[in-house]
mmCIF file of C-alpha atoms in Angstrom:
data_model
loop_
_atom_site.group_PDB
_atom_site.id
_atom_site.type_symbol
_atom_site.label_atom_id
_atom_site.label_comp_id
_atom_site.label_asym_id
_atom_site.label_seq_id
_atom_site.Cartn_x
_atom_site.Cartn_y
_atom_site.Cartn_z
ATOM 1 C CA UNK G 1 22.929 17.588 -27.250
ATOM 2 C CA UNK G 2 20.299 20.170 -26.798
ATOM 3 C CA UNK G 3 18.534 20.064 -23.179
ATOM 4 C CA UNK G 4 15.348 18.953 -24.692
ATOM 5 C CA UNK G 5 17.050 15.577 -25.928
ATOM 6 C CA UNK G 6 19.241 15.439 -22.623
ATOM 7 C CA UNK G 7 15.878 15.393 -20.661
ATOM 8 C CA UNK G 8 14.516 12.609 -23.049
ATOM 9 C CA UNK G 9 17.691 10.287 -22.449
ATOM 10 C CA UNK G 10 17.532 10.992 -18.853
ATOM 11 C CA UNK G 11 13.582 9.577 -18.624
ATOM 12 C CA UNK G 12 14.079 6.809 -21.121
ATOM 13 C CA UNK G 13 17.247 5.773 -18.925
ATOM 14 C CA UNK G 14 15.103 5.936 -15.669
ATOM 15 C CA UNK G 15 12.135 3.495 -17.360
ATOM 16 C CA UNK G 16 14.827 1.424 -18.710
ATOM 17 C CA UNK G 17 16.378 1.347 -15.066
ATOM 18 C CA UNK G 18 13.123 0.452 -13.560
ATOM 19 C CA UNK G 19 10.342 -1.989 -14.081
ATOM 20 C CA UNK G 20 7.481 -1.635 -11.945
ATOM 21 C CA UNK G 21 4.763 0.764 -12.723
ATOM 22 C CA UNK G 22 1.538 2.198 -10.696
ATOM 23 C CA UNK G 23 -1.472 2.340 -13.705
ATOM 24 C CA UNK G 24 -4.785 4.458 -12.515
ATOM 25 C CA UNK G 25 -7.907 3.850 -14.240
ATOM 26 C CA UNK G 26 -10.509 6.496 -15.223
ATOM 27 C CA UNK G 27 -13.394 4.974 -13.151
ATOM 28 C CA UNK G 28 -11.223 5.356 -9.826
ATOM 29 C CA UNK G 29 -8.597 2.393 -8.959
ATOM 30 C CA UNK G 30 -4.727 1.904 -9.387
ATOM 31 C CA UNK G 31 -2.304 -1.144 -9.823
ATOM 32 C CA UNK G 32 0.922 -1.790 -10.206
ATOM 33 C CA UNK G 33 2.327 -4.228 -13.096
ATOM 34 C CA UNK G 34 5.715 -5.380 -14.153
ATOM 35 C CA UNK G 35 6.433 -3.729 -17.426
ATOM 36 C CA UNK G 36 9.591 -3.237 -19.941
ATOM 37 C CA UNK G 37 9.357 0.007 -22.530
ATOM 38 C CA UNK G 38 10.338 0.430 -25.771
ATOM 39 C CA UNK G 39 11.268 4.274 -26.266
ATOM 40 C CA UNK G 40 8.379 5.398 -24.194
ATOM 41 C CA UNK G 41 5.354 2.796 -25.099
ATOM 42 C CA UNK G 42 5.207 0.574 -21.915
ATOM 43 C CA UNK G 43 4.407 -2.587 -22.428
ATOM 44 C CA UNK G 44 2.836 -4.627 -19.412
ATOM 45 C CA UNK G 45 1.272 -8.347 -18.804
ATOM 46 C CA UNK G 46 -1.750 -8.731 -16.698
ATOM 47 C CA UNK G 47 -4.525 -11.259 -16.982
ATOM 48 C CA UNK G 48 -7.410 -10.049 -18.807
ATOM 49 C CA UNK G 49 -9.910 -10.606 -15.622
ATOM 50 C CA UNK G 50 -8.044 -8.380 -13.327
ATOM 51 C CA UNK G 51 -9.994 -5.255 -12.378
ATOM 52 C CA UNK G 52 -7.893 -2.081 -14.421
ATOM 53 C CA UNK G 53 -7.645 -4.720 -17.343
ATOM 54 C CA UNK G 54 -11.641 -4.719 -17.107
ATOM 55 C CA UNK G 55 -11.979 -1.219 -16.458
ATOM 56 C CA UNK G 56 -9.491 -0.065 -19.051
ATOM 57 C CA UNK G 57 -11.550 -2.100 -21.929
ATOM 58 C CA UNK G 58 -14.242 0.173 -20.753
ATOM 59 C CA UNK G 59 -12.226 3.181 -21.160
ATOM 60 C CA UNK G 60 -8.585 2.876 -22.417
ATOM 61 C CA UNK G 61 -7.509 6.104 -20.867
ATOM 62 C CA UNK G 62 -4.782 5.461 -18.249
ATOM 63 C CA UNK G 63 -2.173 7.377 -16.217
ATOM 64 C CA UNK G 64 0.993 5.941 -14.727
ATOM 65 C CA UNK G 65 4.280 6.700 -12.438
ATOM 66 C CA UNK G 66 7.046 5.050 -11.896
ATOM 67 C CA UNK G 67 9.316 6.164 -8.902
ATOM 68 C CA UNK G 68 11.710 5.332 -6.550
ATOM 69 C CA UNK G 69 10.476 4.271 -3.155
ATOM 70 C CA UNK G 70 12.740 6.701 -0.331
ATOM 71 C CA UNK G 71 11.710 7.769 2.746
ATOM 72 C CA UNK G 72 12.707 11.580 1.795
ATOM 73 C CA UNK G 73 10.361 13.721 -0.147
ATOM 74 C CA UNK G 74 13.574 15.720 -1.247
ATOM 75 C CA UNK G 75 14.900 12.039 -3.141
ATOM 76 C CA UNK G 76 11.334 11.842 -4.722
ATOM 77 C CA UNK G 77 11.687 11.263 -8.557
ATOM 78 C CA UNK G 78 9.848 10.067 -11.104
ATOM 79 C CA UNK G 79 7.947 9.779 -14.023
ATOM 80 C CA UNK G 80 4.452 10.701 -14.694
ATOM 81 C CA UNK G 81 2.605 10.037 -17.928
ATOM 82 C CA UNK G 82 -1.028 9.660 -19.264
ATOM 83 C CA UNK G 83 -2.202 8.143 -22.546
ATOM 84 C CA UNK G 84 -4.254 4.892 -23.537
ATOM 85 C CA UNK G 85 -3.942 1.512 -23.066
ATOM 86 C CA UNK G 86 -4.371 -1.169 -25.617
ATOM 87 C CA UNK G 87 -3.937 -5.152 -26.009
ATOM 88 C CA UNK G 88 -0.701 -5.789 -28.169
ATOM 89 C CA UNK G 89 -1.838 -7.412 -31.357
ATOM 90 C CA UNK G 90 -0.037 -10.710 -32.965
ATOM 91 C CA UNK G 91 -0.355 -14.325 -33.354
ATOM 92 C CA UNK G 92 3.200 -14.396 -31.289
ATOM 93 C CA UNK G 93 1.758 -13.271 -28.236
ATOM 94 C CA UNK G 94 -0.795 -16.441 -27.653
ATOM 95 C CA UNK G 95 1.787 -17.745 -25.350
ATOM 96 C CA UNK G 96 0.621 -14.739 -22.621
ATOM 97 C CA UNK G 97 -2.129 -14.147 -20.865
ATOM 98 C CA UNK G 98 -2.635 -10.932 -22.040
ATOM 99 C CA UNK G 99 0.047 -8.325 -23.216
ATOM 100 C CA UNK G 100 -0.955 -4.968 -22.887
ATOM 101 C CA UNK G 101 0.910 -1.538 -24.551
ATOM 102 C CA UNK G 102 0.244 1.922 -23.015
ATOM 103 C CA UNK G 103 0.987 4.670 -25.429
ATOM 104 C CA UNK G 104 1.761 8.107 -23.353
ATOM 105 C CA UNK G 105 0.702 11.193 -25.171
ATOM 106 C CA UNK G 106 2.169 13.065 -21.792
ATOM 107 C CA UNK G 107 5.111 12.307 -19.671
ATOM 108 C CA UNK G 108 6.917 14.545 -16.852
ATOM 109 C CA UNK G 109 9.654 14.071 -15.166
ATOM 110 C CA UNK G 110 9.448 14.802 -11.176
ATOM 111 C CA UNK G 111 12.197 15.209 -9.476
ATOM 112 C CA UNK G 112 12.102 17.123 -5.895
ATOM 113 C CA UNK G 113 15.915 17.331 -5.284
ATOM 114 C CA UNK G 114 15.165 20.293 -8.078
ATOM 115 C CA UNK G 115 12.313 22.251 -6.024
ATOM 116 C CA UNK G 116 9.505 20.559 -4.379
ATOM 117 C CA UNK G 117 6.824 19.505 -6.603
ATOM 118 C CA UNK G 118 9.384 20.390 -9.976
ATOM 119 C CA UNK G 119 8.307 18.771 -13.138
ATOM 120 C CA UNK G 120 9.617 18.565 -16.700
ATOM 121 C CA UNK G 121 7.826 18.179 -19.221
ATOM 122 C CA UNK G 122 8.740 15.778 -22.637
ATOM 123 C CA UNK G 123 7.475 16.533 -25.590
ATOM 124 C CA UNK G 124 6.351 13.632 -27.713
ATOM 125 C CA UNK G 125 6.159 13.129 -31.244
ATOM 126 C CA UNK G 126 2.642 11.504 -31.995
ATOM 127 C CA UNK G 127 2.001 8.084 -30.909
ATOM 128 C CA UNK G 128 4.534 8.324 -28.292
#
């Protein structure tokens, strides 16, 4: 397995081992939300009033980590990604509130325990 696929399994394993995420908004505010992925898309509900949900029909643009909470800033890892946000179309969804999918077109991986502040970078295919 070549290091750039190792380093893709190694991500999609964290956000499959995790499930809350912190979203940030263009106009300035941040939430977290329950999500699940599916390769990297991460799909999320929220109600359609809340505040990013408002502010993100505005603008779709979004970023997002998911971490580990520690109290060691050597233990800090994580994943950072931007990309859009969109409502997740179909008549099987009517049963949510609202379903929402971001679409990353970035992702890095921190992780301190490498050097502080060390990132990887993923390369995406388009659309994720």
């Amino acid at each position: 397995m070549s290091a750039d696929a190792a380093l893709r399994e190694r991500v999609l394993d964290y956000l499959r081992a995790h499930h809350v995420m912190t979203l940030a908004t263009p106009e300035p505010w941040a939430a977290a939300v329950f999500y699940v992925n599916e390769d990297f898309a991460l799909h999320f509900l929220s109600a359609a009033t809340t505040r990013h949900c408002v502010r993100l029909r505005a603008d779709p643009r979004v970023a997002a980590t998911v971490q580990d909470d520690t109290g060691n800033w050597q233990a800090i890892k994580g994943v950072q990604l931007e990309g859009t946000v969109a409502p997740v179309p179909g008549p099987s969804l009517k049963r949510v509130q609202a379903l929402y999918t971001v679409t990353p077109t970035g992702v890095w991986f921190v992780d301190n325990a490498r050097g502080f502040g060390h990132r990887d970078h993923i390369a995406l295919q388009s659309g994720g």
